[in-house]
Coordinates of C-alpha atoms and ligand atoms in Angstrom, one line a residue:
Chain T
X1 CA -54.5 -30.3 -3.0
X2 CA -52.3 -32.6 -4.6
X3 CA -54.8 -35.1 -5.1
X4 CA -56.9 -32.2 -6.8
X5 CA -54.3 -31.5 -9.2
X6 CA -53.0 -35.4 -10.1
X7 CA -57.3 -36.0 -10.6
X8 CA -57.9 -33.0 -13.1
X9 CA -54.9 -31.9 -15.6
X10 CA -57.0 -28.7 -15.8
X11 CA -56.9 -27.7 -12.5
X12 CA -53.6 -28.8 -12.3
X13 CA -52.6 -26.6 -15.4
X14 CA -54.6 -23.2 -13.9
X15 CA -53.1 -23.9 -10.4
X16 CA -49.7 -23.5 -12.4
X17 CA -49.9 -21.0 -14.2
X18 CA -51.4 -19.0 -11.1
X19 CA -48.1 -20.3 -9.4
X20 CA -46.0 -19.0 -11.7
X21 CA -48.0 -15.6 -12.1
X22 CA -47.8 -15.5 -8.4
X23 CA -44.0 -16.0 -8.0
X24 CA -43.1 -13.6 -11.1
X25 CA -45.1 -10.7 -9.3
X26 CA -43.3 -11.5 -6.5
X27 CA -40.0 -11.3 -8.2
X28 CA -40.7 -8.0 -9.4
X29 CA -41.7 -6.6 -6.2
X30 CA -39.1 -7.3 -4.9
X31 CA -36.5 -5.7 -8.0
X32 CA -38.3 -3.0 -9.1
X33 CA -40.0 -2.3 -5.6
X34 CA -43.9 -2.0 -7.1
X35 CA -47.0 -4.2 -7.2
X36 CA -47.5 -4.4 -10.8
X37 CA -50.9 -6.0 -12.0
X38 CA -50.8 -9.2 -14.3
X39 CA -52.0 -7.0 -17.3
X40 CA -49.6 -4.1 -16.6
X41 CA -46.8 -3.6 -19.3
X42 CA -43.5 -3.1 -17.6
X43 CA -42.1 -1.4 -20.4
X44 CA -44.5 1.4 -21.3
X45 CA -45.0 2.2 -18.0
X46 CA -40.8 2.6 -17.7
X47 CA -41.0 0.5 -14.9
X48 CA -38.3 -1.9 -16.6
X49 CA -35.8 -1.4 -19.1
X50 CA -33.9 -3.4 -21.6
X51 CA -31.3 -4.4 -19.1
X52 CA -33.7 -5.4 -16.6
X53 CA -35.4 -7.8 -19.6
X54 CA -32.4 -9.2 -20.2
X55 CA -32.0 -10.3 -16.0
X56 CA -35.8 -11.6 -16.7
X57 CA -34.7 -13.9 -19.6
X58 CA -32.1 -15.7 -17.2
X59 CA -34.4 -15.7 -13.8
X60 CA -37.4 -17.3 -16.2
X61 CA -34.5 -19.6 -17.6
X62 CA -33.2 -21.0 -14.4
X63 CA -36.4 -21.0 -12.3
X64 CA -38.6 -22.8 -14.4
X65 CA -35.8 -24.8 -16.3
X66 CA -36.5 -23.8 -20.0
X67 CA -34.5 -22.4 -22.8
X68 CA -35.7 -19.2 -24.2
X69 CA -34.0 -18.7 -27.4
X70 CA -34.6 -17.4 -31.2
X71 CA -38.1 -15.7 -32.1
X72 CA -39.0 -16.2 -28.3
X73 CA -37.0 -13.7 -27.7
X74 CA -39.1 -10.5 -28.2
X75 CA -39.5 -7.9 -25.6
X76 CA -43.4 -8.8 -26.4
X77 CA -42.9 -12.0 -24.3
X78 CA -41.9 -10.3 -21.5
X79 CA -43.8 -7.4 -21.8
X80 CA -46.4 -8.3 -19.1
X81 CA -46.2 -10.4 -16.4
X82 CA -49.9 -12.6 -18.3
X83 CA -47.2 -12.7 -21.4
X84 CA -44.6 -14.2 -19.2
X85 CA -46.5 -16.7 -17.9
X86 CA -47.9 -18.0 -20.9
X87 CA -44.6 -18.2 -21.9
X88 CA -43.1 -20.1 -19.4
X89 CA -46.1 -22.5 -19.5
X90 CA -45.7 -23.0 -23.6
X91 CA -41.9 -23.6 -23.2
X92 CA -42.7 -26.0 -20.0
X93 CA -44.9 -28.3 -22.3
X94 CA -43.2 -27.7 -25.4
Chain K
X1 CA -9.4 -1.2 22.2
X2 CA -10.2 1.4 20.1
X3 CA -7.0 2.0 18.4
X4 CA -7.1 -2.3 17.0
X5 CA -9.3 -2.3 13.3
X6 CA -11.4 -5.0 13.5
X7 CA -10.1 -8.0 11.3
X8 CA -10.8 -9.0 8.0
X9 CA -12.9 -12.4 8.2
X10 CA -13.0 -12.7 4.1
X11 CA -11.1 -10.7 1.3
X12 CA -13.2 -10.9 -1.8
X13 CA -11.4 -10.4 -4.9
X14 CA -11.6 -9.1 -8.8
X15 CA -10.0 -11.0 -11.3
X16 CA -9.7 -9.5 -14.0
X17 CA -6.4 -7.0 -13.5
X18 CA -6.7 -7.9 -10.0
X19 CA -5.7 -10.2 -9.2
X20 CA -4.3 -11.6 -12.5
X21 CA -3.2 -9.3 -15.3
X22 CA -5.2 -8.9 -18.2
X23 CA -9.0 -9.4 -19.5
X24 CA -9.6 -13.2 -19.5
X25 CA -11.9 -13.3 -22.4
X26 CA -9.4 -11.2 -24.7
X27 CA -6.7 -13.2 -23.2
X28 CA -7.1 -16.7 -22.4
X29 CA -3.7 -16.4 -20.9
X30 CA -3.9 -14.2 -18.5
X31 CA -0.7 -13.8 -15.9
X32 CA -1.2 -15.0 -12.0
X33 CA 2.3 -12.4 -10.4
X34 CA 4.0 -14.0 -7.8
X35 CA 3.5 -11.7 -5.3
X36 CA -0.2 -12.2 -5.4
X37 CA 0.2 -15.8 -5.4
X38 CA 1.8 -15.3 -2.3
X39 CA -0.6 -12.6 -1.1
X40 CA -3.4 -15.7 -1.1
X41 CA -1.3 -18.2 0.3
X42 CA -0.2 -16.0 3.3
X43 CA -3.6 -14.9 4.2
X44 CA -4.7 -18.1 3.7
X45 CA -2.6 -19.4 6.2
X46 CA -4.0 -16.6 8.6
X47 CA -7.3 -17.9 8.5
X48 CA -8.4 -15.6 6.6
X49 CA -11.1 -16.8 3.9
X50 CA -10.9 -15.5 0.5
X51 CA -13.5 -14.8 -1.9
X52 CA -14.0 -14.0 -5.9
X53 CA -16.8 -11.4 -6.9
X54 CA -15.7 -11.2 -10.9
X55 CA -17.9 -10.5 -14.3
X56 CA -16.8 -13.3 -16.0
X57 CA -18.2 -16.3 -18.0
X58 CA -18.0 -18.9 -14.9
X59 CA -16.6 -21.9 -16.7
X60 CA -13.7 -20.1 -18.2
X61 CA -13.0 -18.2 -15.2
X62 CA -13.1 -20.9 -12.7
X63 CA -11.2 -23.2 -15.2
X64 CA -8.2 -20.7 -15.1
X65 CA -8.1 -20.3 -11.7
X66 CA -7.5 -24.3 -11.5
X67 CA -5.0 -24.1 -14.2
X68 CA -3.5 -21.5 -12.2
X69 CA -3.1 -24.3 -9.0
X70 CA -5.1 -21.4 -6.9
X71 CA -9.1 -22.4 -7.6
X72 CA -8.8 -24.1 -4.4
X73 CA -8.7 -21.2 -1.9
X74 CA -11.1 -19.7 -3.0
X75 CA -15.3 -20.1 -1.2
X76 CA -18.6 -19.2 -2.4
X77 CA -17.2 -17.5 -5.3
X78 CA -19.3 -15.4 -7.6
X79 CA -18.8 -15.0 -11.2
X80 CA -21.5 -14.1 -13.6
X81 CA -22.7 -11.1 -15.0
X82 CA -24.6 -10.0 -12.1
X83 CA -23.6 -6.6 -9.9
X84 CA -20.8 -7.0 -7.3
X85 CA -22.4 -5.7 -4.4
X86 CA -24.7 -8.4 -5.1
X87 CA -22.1 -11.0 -5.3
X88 CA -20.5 -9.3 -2.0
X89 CA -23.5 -9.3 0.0
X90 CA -24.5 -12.7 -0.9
X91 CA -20.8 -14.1 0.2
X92 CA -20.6 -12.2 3.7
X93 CA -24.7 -13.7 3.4
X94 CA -23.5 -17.3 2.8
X95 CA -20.2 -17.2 5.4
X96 CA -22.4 -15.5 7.7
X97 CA -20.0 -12.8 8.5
X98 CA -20.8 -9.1 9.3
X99 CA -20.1 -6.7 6.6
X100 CA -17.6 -4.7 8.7
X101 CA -15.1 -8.2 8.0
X102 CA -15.5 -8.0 4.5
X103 CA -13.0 -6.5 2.3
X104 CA -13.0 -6.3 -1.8
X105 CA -10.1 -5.8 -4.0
X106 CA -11.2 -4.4 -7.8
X107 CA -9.1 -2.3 -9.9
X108 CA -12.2 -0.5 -11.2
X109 CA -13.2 3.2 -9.0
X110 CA -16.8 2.2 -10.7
X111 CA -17.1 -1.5 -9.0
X112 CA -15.6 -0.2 -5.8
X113 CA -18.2 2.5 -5.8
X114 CA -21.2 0.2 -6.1
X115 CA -19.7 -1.9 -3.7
X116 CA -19.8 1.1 -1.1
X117 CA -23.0 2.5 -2.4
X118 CA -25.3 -0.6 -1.4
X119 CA -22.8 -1.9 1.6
X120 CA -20.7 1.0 3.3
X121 CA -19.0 -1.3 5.7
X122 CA -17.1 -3.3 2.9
X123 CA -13.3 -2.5 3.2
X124 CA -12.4 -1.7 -0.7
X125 CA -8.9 -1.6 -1.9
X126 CA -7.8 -0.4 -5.2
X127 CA -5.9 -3.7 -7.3
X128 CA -2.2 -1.6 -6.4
X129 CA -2.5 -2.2 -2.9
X130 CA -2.9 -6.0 -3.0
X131 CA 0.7 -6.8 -2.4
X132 CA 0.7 -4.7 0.9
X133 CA -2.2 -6.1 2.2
X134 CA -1.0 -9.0 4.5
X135 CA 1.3 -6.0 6.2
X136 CA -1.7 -3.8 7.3
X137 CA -3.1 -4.3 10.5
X138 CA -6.7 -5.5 9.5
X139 CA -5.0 -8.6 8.4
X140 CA -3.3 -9.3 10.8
X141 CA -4.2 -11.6 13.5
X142 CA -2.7 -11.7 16.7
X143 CA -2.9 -15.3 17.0
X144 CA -3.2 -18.1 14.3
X145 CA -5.4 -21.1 16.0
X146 CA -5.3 -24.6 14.0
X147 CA -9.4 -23.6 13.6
X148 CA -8.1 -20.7 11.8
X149 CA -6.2 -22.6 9.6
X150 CA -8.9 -25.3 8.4
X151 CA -11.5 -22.7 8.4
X152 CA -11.1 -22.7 4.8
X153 CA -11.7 -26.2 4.4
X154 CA -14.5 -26.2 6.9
X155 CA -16.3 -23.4 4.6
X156 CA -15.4 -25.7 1.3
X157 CA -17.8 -28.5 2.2
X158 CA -20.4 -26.6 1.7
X159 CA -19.1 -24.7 -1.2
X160 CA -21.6 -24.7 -4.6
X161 CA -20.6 -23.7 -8.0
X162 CA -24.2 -22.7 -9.0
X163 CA -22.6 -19.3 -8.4
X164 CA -23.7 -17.6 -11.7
X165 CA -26.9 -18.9 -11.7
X166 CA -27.7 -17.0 -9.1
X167 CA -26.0 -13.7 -9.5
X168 CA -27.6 -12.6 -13.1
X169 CA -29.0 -8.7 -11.7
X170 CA -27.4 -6.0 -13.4
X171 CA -26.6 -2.7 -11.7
X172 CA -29.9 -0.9 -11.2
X173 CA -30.7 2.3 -13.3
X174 CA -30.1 4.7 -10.1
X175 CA -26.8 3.3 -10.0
X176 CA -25.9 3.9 -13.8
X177 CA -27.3 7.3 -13.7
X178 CA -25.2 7.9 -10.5
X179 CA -21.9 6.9 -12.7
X180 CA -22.8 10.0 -14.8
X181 CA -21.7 8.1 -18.4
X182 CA -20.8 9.3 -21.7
X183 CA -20.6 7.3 -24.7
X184 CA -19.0 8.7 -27.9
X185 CA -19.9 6.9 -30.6
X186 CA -17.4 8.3 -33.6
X187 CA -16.2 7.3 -37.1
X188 CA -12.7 5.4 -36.9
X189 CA -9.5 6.8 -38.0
X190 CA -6.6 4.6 -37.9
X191 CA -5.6 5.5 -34.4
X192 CA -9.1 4.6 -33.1
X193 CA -9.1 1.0 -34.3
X194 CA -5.7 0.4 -33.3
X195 CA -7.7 1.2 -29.7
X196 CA -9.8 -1.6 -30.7
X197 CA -7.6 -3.7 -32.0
X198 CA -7.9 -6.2 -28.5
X199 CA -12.5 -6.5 -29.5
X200 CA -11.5 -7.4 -33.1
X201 CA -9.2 -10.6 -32.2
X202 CA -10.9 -13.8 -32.6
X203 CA -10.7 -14.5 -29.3
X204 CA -13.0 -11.6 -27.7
X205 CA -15.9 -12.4 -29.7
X206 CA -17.9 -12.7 -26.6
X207 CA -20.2 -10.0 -26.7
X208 CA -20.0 -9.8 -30.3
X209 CA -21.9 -10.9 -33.3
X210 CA -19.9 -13.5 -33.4
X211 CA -18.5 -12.7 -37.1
X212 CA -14.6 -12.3 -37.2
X213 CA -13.1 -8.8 -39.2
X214 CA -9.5 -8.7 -39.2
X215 CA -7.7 -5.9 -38.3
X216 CA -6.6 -5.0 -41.3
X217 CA -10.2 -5.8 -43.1
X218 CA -11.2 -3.1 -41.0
X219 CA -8.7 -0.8 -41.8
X220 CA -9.4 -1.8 -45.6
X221 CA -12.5 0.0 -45.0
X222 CA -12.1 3.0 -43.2
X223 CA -11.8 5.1 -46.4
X224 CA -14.7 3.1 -48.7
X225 CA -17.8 5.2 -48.8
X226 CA -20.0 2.0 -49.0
X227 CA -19.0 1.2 -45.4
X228 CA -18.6 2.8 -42.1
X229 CA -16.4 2.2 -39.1
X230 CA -17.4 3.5 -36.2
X231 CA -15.9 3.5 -32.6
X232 CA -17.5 3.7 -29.4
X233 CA -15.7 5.2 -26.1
X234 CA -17.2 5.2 -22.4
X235 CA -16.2 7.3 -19.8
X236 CA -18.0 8.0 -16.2
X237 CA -17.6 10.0 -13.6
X238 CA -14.2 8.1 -12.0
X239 CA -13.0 9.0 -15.9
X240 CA -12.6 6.9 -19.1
X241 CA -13.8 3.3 -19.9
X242 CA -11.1 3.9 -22.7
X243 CA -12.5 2.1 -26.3
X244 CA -15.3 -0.4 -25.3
X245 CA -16.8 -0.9 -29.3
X246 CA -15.8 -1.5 -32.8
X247 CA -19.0 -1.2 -35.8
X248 CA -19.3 -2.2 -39.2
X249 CA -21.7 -0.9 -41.3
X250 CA -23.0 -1.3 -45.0
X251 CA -24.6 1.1 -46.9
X252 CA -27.2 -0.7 -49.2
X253 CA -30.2 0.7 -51.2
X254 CA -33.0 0.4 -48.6
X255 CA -30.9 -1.3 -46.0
X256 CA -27.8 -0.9 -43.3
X257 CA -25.9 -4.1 -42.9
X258 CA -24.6 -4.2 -39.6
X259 CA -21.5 -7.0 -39.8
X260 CA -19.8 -6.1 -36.8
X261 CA -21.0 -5.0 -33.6
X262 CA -18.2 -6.1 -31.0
X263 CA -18.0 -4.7 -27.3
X264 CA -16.2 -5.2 -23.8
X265 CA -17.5 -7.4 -21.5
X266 CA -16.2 -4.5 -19.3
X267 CA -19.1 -2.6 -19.9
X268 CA -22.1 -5.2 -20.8
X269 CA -23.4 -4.4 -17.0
X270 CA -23.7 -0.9 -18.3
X271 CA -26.4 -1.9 -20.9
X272 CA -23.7 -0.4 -23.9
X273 CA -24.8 -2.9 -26.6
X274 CA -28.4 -1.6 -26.3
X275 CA -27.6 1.8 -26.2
X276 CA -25.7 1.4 -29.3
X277 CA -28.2 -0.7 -31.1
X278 CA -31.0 1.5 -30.3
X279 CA -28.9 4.9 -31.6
X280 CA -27.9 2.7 -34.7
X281 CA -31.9 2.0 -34.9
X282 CA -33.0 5.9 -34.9
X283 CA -30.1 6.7 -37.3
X284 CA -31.8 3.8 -39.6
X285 CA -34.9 5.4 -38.9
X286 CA -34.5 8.9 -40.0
X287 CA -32.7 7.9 -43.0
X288 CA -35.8 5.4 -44.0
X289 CA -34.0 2.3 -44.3
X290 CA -34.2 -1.1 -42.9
X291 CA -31.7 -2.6 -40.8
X292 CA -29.9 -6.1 -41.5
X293 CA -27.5 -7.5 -38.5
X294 CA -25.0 -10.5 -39.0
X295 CA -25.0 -12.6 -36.0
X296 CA -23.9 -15.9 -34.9
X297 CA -24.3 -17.4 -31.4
X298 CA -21.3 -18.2 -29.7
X299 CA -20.7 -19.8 -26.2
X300 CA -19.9 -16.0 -24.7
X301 CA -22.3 -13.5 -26.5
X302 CA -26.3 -14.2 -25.1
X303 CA -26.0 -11.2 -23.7
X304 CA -26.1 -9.8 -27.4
X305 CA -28.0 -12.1 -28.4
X306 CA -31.0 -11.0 -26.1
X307 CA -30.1 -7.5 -26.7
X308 CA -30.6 -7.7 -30.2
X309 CA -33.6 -9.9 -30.1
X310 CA -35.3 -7.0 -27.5
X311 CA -33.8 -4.5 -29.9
X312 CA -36.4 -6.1 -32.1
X313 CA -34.4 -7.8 -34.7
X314 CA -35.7 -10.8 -36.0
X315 CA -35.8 -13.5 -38.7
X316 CA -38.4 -12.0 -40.6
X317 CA -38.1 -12.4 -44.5
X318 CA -37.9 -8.9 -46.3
X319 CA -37.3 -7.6 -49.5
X320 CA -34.4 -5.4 -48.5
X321 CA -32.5 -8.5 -47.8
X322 CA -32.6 -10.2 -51.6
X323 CA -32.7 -6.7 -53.3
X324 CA -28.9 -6.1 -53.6
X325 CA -27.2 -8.2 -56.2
X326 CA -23.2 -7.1 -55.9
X327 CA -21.6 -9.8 -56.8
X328 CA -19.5 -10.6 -53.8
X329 CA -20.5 -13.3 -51.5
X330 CA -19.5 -11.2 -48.7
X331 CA -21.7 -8.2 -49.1
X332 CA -24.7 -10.3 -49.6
X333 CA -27.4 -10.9 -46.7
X334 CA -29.7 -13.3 -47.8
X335 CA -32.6 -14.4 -45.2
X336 CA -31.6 -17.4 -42.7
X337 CA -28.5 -18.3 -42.0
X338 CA -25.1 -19.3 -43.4
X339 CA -21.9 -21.0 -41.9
X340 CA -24.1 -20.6 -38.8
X341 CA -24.5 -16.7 -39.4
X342 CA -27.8 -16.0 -39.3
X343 CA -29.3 -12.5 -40.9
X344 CA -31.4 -10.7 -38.5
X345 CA -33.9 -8.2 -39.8
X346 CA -35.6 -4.9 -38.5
X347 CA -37.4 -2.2 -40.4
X348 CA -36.4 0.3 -37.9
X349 CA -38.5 3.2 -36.3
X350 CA -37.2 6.3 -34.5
X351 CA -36.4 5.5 -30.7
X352 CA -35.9 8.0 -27.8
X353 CA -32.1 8.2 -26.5
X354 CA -30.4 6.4 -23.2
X355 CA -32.1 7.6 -20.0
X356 CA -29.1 6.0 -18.6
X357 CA -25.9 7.8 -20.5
X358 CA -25.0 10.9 -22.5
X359 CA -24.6 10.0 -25.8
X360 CA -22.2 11.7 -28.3
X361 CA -22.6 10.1 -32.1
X362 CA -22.4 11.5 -35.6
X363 CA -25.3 11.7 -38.0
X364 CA -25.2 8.9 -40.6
X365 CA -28.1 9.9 -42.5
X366 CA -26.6 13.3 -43.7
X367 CA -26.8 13.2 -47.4
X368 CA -28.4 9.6 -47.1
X369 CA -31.7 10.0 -47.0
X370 CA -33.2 8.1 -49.6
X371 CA -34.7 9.8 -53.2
X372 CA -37.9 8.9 -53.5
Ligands
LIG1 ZN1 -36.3 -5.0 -44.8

């Protein structure tokens, strides 16, 4: 596996952003007590509100060791966990 | 023995009006009394650990509490934003100790209540009582071991100070619903901003947008027709919050300037600064009028920050914002940022009300709504 991943950057990059997509769904079963799918939007489906966005901005912060600040800051980003991971993965290599 | 209560193992304690007096971000000098002073150090010397579960910036907090000689009897605290039950949990978690040797001290019914909501065994004492504690029973130990003594010690090697870190979860919307809360949001008359007068200081911009209005600015204001002044109150089912939130408003041609949006760190957890901003949006809304907010980021208002930015204010460049030309400075919002205050824009849209609170407000838009 790690082999795999130091061989490829490609893989290495998929197997990451599955990793975080993995843990984030994770996260959220365990808070709001549902399976959501990676497409699902949190908000629409009133599974999440604003205050519960706000607790994601700080668990994404301090799990993954990014700053999320300024325009990053829409509700868009975090609207989904896909969106959430794509963010965490642009922050990472920014 | 079933007359003997089983001991308390930890005492976990508020801060704020706990167990010192005073709010420590509207106060930097907040007052240790004696008697709790000695409350710590007697029970201390019991063996008996003590604990902080507080909603407080950490830093500040913890720095007070070494100013105050007493940051050293205290393990595993928790300070952050995060619900107290949580922080509770997690200490009796870390210590390893069963609930039913837990006790919390918070001068607020509403913490308490959470507390005993998600962990019924948690002995919870109102702030009043601290003094007597070391008197009741459930504190005291028949004998005092030399163990019993260093346990604190013993628990402090492996103490970690990533305590807020970890304790960001605000109280879930079950629990807020269960609090039954009103907020009246209402325009100010001079008694109302002297009930404010604490989230205007300089100081207790945390929270805030960051931009300082004096007192008497404010009060400068309260009769010009250009601007509105608005107060917001919180009260829940234990009874009133008291005044949690100061606004100033603009009225411009095609846009409301929001240059003041200040409230309580008391009531963050409570989700009040989106509530407000989304009410202030659907007033914006029906009276077909962009919004403009002042904000600059300071070391204690993210949580705004974030709330404004979900709100949906942003940096975008608009019209509205270069349309006015009065010719004070002061009344002028032009796009980006200056002395570190940035503008924030948002052509507003009508939004449903708090599923979480009852909301009381006036309507702004009455003879407002724009000729077209
Ligand atoms: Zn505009």
């Amino acid at each position: 596996m790690t082999t795999g991943q130091a061989i490829t950057p490609v893989t290495a990059e998929a197997v990451t952003a599955e990793a975080v997509s993995e843990a984030l769904t994770a996260f959220l079963a365990e808070r709001i007590k549902t399976e959501v799918a990676p497409d699902q939007d949190l908000f629409a489906s009133g599974l999440a509100s604003s205050m519960f966005a706000m607790q994601l901005v700080v668990h994404l912060e301090e799990t993954y060791d990014i700053a999320i600040i300024g325009p990053e800051l829409k509700l868009d980003n975090f609207r989904t966990v896909q969106a959430m991971t794509a963010l965490v993965l642009r922050l990472r290599d920014g | 023995m079933p007359d003997a209560p089983t001991l308390v193992k930890c005492l976990i304690w508020d801060l704020d009006n706990t167990l010192w007096q005073g709010t420590l971000l509207e106060d930097p000098g907040v007052r240790l009394p004696d008697e709790i002073r000695d409350v710590i150090i007697t029970l201390d010397a019991r063996g008996i650990l003590q604990s902080i579960a507080s909603k407080n910036d950490h830093d500040l907090a913890w720095q007070r509490l070494e100013d105050l000689g007493i940051a050293e009897y205290f393990v595993h605290p928790r300070i952050g934003w995060g619900r107290k039950s949580d922080s509770v949990c997690g200490i009796a978690d870390e210590l390893n100790f069963a609930m039913n040797t837990i006790a919390f001290i918070d001068d607020l019914p509403s913490e308490r209540a959470e507390v005993s909501f998600r962990a019924a065994e948690v002995r919870c004492y109102p702030a009043e009582q601290a003094a007597s504690l070391p008197g009741r029973p459930e504190f005291r130990p028949d004998v005092v071991t030399v163990d019993a003594r260093r346990r604190r010690q013993m628990y402090q090697a492996s103490f970690r100070r990533d305590a807020e870190r970890e304790s960001f979860a605000g109280p879930d919307e079950d629990f807020l619903r269960s609090l039954e809360l009103v907020m009246a949001i209402k325009r100010a008359d001079e008694e109302d901003l002297s009930r404010v007068e604490e989230l205007t200081l300089r100081t207790s911009q945390m929270n805030a947008t960051g931009v300082h209005y004096s007192d008497a600015a404010l009060r400068g204001l309260l009769a010009d027709p250009g601007h509105e002044v608005l107060t917001v109150t919180l009260s829940d089912r234990f009874g009133p919050h008291g005044a949690v939130g100061v606004m100033l408003l603009e009225y411009r041609p095609g846009v409301w300037h929001l240059k003041l949006l200040a409230t309580s760190c008391r009531v963050v957890s409570f989700g009040a600064g989106t509530v407000i901003l989304n009410w202030l949006i659907d007033q914006a809304a029906r009276a077909g009028v962009h919004l403009a907010a002042d904000f600059r980021r300071t070391d204690r208002n993210r949580m705004m920050d974030i709330a404004y930015r979900f709100a949906g204010f942003a940096e975008d460049p608009c019209a509205c914002l270069t349309s006015t030309s009065p010719a004070s400075t002061a009344s002028t919002a032009s796009a980006g940022e200056r002395d570190g205050v940035q503008c924030l824009h948002l052509a507003a849209a009508p939004r449903p009300g708090p599923t979480t609170m009852r909301l009381t407000a006036p309507d702004l838009t009455a003879g407002r709504v724009p000729v077209r």
